[in-house]
Short mmCIF file of C-alpha atoms in Angstrom, two decimals:
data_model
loop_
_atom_site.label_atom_id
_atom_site.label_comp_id
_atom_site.label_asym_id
_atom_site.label_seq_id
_atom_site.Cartn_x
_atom_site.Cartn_y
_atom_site.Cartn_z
CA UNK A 1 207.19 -119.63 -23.65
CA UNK A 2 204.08 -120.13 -21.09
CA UNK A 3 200.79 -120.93 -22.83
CA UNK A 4 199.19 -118.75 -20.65
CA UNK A 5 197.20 -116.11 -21.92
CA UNK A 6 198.91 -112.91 -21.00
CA UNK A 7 196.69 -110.25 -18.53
CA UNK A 8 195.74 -107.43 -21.45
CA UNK A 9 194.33 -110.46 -23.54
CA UNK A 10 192.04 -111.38 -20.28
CA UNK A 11 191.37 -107.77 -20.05
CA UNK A 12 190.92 -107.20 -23.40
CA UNK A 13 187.91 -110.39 -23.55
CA UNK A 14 186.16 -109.11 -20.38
CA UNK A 15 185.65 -105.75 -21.94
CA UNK A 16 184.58 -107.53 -25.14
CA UNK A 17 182.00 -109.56 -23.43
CA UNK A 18 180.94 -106.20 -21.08
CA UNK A 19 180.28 -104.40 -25.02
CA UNK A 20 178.57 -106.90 -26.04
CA UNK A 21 176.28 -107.22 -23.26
CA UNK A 22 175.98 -103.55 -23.06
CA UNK A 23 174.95 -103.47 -26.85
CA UNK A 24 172.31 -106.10 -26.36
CA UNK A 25 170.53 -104.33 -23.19
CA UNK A 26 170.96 -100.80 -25.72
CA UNK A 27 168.82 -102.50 -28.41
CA UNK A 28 166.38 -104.23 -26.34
CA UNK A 29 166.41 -101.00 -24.08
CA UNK A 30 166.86 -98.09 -25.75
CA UNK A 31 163.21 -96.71 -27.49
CA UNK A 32 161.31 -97.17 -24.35
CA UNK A 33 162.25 -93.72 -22.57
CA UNK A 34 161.21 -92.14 -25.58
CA UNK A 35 157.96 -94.21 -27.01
CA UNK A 36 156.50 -95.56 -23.48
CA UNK A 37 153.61 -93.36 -22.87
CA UNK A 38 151.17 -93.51 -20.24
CA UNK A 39 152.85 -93.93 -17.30
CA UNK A 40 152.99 -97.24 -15.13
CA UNK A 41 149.70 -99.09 -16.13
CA UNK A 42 150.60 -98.75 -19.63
CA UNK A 43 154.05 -99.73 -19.12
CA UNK A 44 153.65 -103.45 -17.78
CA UNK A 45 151.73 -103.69 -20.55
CA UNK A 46 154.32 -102.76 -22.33
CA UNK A 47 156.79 -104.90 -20.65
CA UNK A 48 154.70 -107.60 -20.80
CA UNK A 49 154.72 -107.52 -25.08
CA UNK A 50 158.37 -106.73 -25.14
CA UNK A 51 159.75 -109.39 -22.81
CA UNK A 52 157.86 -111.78 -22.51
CA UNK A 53 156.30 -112.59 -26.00
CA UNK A 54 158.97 -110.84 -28.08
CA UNK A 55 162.34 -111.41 -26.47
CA UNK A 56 161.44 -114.08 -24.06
CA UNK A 57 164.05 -112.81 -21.69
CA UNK A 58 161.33 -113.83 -18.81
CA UNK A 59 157.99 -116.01 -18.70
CA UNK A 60 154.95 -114.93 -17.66
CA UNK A 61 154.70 -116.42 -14.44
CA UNK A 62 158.33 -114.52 -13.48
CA UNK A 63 156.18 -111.65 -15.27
CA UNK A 64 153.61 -111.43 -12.19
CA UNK A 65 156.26 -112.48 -10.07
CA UNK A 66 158.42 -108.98 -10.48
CA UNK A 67 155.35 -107.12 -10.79
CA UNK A 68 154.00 -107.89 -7.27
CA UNK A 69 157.73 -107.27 -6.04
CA UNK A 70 157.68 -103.78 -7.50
CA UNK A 71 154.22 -102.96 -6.61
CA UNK A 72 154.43 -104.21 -3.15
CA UNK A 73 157.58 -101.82 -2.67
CA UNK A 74 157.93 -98.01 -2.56
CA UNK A 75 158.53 -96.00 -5.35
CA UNK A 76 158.27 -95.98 -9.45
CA UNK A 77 156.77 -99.34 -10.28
CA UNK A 78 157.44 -99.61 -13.71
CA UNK A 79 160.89 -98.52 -13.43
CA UNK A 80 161.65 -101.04 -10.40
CA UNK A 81 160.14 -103.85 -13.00
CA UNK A 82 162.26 -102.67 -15.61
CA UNK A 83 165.26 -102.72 -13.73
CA UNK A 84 164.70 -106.57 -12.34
CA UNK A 85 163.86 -107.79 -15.61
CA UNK A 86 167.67 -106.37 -17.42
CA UNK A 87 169.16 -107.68 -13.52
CA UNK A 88 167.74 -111.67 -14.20
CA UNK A 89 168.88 -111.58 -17.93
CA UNK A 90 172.20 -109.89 -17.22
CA UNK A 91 173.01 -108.48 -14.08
CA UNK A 92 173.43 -104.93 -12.17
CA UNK A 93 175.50 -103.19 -14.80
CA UNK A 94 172.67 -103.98 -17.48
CA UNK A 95 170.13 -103.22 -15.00
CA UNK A 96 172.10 -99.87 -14.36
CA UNK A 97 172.10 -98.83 -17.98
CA UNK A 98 168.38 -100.12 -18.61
CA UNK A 99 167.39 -97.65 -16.12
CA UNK A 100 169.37 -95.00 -17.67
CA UNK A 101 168.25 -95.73 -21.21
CA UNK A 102 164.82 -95.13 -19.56
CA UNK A 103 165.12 -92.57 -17.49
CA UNK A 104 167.00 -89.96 -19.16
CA UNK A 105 165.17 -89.28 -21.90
CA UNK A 106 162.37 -87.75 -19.93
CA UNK A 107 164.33 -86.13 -17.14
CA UNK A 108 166.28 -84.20 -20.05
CA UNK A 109 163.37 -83.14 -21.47
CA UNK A 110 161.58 -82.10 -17.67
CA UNK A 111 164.70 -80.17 -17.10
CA UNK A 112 164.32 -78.84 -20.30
CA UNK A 113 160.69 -77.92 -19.50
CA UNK A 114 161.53 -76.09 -16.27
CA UNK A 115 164.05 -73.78 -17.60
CA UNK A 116 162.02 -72.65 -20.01
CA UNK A 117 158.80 -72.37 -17.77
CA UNK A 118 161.02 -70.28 -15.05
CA UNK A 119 161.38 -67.69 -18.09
CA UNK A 120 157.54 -67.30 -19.06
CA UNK A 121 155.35 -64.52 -17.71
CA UNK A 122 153.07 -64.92 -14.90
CA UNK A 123 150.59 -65.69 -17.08
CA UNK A 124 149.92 -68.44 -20.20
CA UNK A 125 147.95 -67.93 -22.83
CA UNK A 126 144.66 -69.55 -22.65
CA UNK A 127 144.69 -72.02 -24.83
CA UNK A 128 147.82 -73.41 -23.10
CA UNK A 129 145.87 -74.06 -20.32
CA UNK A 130 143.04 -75.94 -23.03
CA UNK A 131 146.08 -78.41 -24.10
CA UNK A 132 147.25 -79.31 -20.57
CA UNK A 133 143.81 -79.51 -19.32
CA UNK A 134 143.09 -82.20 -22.26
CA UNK A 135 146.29 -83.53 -21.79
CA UNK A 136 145.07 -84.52 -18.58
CA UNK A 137 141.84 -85.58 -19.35
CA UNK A 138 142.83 -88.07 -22.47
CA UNK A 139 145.75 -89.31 -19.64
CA UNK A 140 142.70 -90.48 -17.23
CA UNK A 141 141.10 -92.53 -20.13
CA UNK A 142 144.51 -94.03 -20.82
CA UNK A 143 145.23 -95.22 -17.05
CA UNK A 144 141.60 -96.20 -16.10
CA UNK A 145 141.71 -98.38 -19.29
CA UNK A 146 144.70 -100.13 -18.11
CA UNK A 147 143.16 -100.56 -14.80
CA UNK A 148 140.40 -102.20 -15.98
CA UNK A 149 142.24 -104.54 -17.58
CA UNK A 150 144.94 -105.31 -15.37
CA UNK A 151 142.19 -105.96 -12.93
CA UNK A 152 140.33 -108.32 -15.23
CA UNK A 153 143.99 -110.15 -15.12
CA UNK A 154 144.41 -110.12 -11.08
CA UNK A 155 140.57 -111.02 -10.56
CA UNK A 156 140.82 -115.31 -10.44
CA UNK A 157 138.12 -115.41 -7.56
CA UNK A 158 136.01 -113.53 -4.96
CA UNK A 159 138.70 -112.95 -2.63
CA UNK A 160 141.30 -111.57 -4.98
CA UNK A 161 138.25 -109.14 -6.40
CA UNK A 162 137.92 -107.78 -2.55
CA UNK A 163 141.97 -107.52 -2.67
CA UNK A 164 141.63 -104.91 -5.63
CA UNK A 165 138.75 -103.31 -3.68
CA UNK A 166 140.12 -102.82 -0.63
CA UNK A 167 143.19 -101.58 -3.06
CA UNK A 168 141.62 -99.14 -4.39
CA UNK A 169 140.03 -97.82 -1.40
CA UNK A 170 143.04 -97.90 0.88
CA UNK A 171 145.34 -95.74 -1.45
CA UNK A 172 142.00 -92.99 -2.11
CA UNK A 173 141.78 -92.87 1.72
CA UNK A 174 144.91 -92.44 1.88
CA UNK A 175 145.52 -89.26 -0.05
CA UNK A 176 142.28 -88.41 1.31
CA UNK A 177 144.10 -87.48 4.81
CA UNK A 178 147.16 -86.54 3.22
CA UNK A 179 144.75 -83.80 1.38
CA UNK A 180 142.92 -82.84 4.83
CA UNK A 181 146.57 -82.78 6.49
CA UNK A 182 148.10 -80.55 3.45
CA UNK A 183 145.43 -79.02 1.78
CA UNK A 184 143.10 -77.55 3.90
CA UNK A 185 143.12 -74.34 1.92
CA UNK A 186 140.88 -75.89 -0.94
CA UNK A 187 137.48 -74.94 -1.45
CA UNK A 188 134.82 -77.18 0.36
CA UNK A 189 132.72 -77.20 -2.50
CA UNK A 190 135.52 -78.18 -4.88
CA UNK A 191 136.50 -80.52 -2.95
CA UNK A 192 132.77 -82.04 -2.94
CA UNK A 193 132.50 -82.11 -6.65
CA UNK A 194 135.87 -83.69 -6.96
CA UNK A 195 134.49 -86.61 -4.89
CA UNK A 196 131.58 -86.90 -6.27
CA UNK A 197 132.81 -87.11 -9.63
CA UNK A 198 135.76 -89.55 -8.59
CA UNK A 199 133.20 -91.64 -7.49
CA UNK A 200 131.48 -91.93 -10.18
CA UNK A 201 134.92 -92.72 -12.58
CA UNK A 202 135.36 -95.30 -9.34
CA UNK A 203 132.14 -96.80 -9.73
CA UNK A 204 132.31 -97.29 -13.86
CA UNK A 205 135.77 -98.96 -13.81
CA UNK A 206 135.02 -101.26 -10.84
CA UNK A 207 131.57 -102.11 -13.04
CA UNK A 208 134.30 -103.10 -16.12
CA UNK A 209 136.03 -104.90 -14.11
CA UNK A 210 133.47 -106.85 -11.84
CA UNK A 211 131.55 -107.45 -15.33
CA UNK A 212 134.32 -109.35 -16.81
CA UNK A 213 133.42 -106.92 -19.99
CA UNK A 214 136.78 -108.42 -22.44
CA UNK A 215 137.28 -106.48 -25.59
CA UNK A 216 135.87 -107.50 -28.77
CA UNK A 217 137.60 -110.14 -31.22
CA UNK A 218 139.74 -108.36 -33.48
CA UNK A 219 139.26 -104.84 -31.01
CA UNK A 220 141.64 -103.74 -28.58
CA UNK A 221 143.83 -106.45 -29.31
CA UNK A 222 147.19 -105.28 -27.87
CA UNK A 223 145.17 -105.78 -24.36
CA UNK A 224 143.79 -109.37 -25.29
CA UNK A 225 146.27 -111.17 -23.86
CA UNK A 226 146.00 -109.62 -20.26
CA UNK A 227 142.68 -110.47 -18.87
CA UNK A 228 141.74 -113.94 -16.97
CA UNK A 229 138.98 -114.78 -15.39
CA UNK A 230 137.94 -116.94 -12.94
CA UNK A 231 136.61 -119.24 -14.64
CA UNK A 232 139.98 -119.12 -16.66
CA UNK A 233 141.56 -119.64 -13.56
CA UNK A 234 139.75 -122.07 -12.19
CA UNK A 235 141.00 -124.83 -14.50
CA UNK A 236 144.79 -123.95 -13.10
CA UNK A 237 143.54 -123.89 -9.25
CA UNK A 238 145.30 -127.41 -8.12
CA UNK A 239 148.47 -125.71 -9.52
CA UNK A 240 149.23 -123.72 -6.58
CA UNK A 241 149.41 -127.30 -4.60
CA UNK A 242 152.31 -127.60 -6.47
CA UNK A 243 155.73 -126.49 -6.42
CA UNK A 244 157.10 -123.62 -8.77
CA UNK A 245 160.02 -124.58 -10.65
CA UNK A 246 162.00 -121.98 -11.73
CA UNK A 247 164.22 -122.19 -15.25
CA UNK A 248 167.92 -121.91 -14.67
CA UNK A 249 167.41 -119.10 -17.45
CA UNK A 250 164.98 -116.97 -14.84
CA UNK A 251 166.97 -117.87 -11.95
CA UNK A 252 169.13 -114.70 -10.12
CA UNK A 253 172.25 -115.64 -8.69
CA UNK A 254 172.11 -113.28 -6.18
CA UNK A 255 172.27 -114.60 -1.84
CA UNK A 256 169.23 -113.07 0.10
CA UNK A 257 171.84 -112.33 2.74
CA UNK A 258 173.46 -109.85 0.39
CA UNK A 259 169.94 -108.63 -0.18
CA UNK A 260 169.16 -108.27 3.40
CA UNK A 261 172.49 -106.46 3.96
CA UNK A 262 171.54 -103.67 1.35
CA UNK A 263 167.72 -103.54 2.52
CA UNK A 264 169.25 -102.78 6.29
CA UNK A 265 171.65 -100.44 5.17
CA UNK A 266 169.23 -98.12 3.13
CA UNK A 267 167.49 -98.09 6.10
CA UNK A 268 170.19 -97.22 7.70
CA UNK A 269 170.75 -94.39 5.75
CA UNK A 270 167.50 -93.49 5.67
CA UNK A 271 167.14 -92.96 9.36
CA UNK A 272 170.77 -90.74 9.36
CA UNK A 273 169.76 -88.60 6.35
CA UNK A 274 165.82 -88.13 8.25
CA UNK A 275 167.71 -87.38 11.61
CA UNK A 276 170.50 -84.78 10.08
CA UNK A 277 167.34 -82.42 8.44
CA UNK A 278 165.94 -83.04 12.23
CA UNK A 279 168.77 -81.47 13.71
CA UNK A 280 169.67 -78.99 11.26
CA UNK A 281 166.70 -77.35 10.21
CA UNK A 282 166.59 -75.00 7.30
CA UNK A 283 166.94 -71.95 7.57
CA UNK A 284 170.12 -71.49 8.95
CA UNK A 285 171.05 -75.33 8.97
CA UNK A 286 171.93 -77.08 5.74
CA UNK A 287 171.75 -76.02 2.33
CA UNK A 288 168.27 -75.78 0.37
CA UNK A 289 169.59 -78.35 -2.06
CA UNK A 290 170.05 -80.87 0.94
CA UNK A 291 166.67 -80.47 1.99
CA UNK A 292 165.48 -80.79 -1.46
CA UNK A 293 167.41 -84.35 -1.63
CA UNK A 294 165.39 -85.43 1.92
CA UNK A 295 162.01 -84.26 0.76
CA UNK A 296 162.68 -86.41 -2.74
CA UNK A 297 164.26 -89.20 -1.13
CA UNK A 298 161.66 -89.53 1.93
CA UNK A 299 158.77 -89.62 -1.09
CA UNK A 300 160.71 -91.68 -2.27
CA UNK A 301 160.36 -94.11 0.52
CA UNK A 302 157.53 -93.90 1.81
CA UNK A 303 154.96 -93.44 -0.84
CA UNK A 304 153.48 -96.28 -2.74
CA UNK A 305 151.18 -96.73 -5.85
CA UNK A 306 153.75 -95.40 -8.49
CA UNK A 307 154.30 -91.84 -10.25
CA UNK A 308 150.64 -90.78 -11.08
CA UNK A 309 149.74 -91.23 -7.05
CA UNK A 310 153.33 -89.80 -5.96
CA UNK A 311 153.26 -86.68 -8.51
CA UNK A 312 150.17 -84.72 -6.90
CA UNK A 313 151.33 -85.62 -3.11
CA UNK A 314 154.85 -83.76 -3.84
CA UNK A 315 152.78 -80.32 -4.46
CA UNK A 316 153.21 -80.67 -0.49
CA UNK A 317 157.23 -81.13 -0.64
CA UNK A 318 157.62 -78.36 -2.94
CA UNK A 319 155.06 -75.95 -3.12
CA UNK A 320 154.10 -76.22 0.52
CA UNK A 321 157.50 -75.09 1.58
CA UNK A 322 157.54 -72.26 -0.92
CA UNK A 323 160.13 -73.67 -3.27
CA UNK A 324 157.72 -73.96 -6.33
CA UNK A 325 154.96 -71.65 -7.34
CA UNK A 326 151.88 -73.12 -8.03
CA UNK A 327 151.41 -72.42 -11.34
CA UNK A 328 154.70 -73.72 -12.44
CA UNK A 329 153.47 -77.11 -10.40
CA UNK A 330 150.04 -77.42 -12.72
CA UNK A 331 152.09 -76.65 -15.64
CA UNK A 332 154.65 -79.63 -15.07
CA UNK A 333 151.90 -82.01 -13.55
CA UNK A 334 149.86 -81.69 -16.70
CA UNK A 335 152.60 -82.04 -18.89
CA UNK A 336 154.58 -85.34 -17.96
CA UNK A 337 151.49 -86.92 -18.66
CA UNK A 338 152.71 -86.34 -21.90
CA UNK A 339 155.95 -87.35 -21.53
CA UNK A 340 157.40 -91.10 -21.89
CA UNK A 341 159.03 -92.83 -19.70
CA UNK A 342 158.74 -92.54 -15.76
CA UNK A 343 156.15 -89.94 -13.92
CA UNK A 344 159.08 -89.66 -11.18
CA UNK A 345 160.65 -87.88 -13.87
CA UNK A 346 158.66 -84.84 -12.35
CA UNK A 347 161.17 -84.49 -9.93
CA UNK A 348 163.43 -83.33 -12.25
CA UNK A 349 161.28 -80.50 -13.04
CA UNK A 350 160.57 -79.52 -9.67
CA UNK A 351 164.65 -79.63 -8.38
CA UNK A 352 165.50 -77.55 -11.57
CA UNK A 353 162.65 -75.07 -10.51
CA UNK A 354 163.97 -74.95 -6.99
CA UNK A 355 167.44 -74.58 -7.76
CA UNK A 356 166.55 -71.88 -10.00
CA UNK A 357 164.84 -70.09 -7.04
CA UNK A 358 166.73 -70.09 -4.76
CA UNK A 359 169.46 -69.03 -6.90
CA UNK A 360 171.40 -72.20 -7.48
CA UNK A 361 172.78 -74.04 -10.29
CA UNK A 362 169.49 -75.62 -11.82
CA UNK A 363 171.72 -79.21 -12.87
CA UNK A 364 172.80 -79.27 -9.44
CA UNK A 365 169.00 -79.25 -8.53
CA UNK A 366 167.72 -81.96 -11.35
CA UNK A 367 170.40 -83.94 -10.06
CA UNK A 368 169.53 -83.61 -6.40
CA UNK A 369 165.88 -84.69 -6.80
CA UNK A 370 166.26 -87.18 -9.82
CA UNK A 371 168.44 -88.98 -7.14
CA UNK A 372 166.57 -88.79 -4.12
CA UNK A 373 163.67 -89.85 -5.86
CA UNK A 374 164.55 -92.68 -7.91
CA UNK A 375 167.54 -94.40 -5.52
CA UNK A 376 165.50 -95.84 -2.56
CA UNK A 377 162.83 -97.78 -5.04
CA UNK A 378 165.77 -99.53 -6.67
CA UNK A 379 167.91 -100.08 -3.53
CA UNK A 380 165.21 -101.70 -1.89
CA UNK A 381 163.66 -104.00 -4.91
CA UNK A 382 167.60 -104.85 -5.32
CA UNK A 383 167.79 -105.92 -1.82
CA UNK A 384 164.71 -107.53 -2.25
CA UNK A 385 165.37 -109.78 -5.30
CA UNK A 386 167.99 -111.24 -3.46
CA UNK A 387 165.61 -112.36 -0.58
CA UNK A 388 162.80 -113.36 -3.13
CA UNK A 389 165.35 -115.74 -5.26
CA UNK A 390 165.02 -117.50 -1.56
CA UNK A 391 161.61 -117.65 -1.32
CA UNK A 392 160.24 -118.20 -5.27
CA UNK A 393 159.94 -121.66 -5.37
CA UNK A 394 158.02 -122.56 -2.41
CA UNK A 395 154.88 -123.45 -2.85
CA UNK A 396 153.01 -120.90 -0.69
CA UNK A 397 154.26 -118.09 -2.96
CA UNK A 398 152.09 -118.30 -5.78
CA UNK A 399 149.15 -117.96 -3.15
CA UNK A 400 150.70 -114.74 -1.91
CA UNK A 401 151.31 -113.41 -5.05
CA UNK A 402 147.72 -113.75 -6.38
CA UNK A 403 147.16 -111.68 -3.56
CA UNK A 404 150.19 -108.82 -3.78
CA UNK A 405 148.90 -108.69 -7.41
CA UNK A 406 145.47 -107.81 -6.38
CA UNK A 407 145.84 -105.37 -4.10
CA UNK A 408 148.77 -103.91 -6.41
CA UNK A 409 146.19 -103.25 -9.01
CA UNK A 410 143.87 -101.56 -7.16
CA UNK A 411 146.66 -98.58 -6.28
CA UNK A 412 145.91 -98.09 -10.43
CA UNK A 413 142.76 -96.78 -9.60
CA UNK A 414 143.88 -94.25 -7.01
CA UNK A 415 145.98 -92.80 -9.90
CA UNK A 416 142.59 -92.50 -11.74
CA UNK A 417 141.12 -90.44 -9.12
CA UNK A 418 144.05 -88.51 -8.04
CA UNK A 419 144.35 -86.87 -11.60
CA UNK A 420 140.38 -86.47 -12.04
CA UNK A 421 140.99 -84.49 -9.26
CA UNK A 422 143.23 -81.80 -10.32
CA UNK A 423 143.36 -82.53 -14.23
CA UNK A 424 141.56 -79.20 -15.09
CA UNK A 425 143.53 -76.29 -15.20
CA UNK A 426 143.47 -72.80 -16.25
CA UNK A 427 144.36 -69.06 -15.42
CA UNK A 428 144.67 -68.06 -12.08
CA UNK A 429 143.97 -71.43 -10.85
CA UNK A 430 145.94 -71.98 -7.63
CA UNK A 431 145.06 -75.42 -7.88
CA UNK A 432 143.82 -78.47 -10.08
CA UNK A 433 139.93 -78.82 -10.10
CA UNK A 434 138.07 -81.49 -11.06
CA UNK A 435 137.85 -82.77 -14.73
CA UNK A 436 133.93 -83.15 -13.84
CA UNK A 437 133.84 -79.11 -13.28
CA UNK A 438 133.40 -79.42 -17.29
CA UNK A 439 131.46 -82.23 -18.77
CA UNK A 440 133.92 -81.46 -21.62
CA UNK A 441 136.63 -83.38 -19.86
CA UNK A 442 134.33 -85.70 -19.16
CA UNK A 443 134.10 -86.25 -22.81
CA UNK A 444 137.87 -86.36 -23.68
CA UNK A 445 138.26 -88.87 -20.63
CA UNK A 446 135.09 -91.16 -21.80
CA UNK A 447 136.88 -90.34 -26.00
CA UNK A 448 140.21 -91.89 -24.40
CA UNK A 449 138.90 -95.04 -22.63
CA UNK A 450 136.46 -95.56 -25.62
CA UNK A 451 139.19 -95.43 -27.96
CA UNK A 452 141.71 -97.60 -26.26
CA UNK A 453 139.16 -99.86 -25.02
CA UNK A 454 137.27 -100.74 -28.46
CA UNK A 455 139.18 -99.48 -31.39
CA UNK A 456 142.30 -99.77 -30.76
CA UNK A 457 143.60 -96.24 -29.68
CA UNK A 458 147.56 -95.98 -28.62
CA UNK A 459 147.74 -94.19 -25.68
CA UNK A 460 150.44 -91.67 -27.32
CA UNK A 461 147.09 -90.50 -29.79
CA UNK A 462 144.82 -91.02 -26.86
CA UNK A 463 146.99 -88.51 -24.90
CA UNK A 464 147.42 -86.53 -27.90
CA UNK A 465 143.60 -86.89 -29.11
CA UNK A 466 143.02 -84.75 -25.62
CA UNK A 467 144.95 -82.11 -26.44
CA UNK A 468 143.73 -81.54 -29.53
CA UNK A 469 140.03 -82.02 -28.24
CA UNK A 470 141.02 -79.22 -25.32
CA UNK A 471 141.83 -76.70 -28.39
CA UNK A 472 138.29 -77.12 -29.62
CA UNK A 473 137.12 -76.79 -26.85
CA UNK A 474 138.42 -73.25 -26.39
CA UNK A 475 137.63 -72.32 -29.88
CA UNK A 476 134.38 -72.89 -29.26
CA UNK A 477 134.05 -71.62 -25.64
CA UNK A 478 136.14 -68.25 -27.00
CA UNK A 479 134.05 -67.49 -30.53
#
């Protein structure tokens, strides 16, 4: 008899091990598409509790290593850093299923969302538009609070404070001609206030953060362990001399010419898919739902910062083109600030809406944009952990990353502005104005950051605490 084992028995132990591997990512995994609120700046912090303190699946200097990766690369940040961290500790399938886990919840419940908002009237009842308006405003507290202190982390000397300057400036300018491009329509003078009162939010966070203002002892403490300064740093300075050894535990087994393969051939496709909607234009070229998956998939690509900077810039892939109305567009941008979980989630919302439309089958459309939209972030950072498990040890790296980091952060405040912009909704608004239009909002934003910032406010009740503060608000502006 041959004391081999026979094939089912090797079969049978491989699926063990995958179950057991799959349970493991499922409890580590599975409450953070329903209980991460926030969106990106929240969630490194986030990440940074759960796996690095609590499960120790990665150190902190791997930590900033995978957040400069997915900030320096197109598309959802915190998703792409989510998806690295389950691919070091157990490879593509569990980094496959960790994005699943935290996706899904929140494109169920935007699909959700857009089926019943494509059955409503033309018109909401006004204090609707008081909840989404707060919703909004507490969601600006929330992110410039985690800007602040994510820049009081990236901040080790003058150089690295100019980095999150020139950051922050970059990705406003940015929209800024993406805005003059698209949105010429606007009112002047909206647009003037909007500015003006952006500036101002601009001005008070980069005050925070050049002040190296740290919370209180025994306040705020779920953000303690993020800031260093430079004269923190400055003790460490001789380490970047030296070389970065990297723990067979952190290591990725993964050849950077596997990683340049895939990185080529998403370009690749990238190019064919941008060429085809060239040459078939619509109408009477491809279907709607095609063009839906290009517009997703070239946002996708080519827009960086995250969901809160990528969510008001598709108003031009959607609503531009006539796809969307614009109501339905302020109605899902104010509420997936609620939601957990990814802001590209939003997409979801917006392919549903199509499809419905246009007279398709509104899965078919979900499907179509949660795709486009998600896929080319993760094929590239994939590609690219292969090259950067190349490159991670050398010495130079920690330099660069200091750097990547910095300017990273400063995208955080472009979020900040972007939704100060167009938080403040209401009837017959064609677009967002300004949450300074009201020096109500102004409140619930200053109640958010206040809260979070000194006495220990989650952002779910921060986000929450706006909503409820937007009902008062039209209880007392409608007695």
């Amino acid at each position: 008899m041959s004391t081999h084992p026979p094939a089912p028995l090797n079969f049978t132990g491989r699926a063990r091990a995958l179950a057991l591997r799959s349970w493991k990512v499922f409890r580590v995994n599975w409450h953070l598409g329903f209980t991460a609120f926030g969106g990106p700046p929240v969630h490194f912090r986030i990440f940074n509790e759960k796996f690095v303190k609590k499960t120790k699946w990665i150190d902190e200097q791997v930590y900033q290593e995978l957040f400069s990766v997915s900030q320096a690369l197109s598309g959802p940040g915190s998703t792409k850093m989510l998806y690295c961290i389950n691919l070091i500790q157990d490879g593509f399938l569990a980094a496959v299923f960790s994005f699943l886990l935290w996706s899904l919840p929140g494109a169920i419940g935007m699909y959700a969302l857009a089926v019943g908002v494509s059955k409503i009237n033309e018109t909401l009842p006004r204090p609707v538009y008081a909840v989404l308006s707060g919703l909004n405003a507490g969601t600006v507290g929330v992110i410039a609070l985690a800007a602040v202190v994510l820049s009081e982390k990236a901040i080790t000397d003058r150089l690295t404070r100019i980095l999150v300057f020139l950051g922050a400036t970059a990705g406003m300018l940015y929209n800024a001609l993406c805005n003059a491009a698209g949105q010429g329509r606007r009112n002047s003078a909206n647009d003037e206030e909007s500015t003006e009162m952006s500036s101002v939010a601009k001005a008070t966070a980069t005050a925070s953060c050049s002040s190296g203002a740290r919370p209180r002892a025994g306040q705020g403490t779920q953000l303690s362990d993020l800031p260093v300064t430079e004269q923190e740093a400055s003790t460490s300075s001789t380490a970047e001399s030296e070389p970065r050894i990297i723990p067979s535990e952190f290591r990725l087994d993964f050849s950077w010419k596997i990683g340049t393969a895939i990185v080529a051939c998403f370009f690749a496709t990238f190019v064919a898919v941008m060429v085809t909607r060239g040459v078939f234009p619509n109408p009477p070229g491809l279907p709607l739902l095609y063009h839906l998956f290009v517009n997703m998939y070239l946002a996708g690509t080519i827009i960086f910062g995250g969901g809160p900077v990528v969510i008001p810039l598709l108003r031009e892939y959607v609503v531009a083109e006539g796809w969307v109305n614009p109501r339905d567009f302020l109605i899902g941008l104010a509420l997936i600030q609620a939601f957990p979980g990814p802001n590209f989630n939003f997409a979801v919302f917006l392919g549903a809406l199509t499809a419905i439309g246009s007279g398709n089958n509104p899965v078919a459309g979900a499907v179509i944009a949660w795709v486009g939209i998600f896929s080319p972030g993760l094929i590239l950072v994939h590609g690219t952990m292969g090259i950067w498990s190349a490159v991670r040890s050398k010495r130079w790296v920690k330099a660069v990353l200091r750097g990547v980091n910095a300017s990273a952060v400063g995208l955080i405040y472009t979020a900040v502005y972007r939704i100060w912009c167009v938080g403040y909704i209401d009837e017959g608004f064609q677009y967002g104005k300004s949450l300074g239009a009201d020096p109500w909002w102004v409140v619930v934003t200053a109640t958010s950051y206040v809260g979070g910032r000194w006495f220990n406010l989650k952002a779910p009740a921060a986000i929450m605490l706006g909503a409820i503060m937007g009902l008062i608000r039209y209880g007392v502006v409608s007695a």
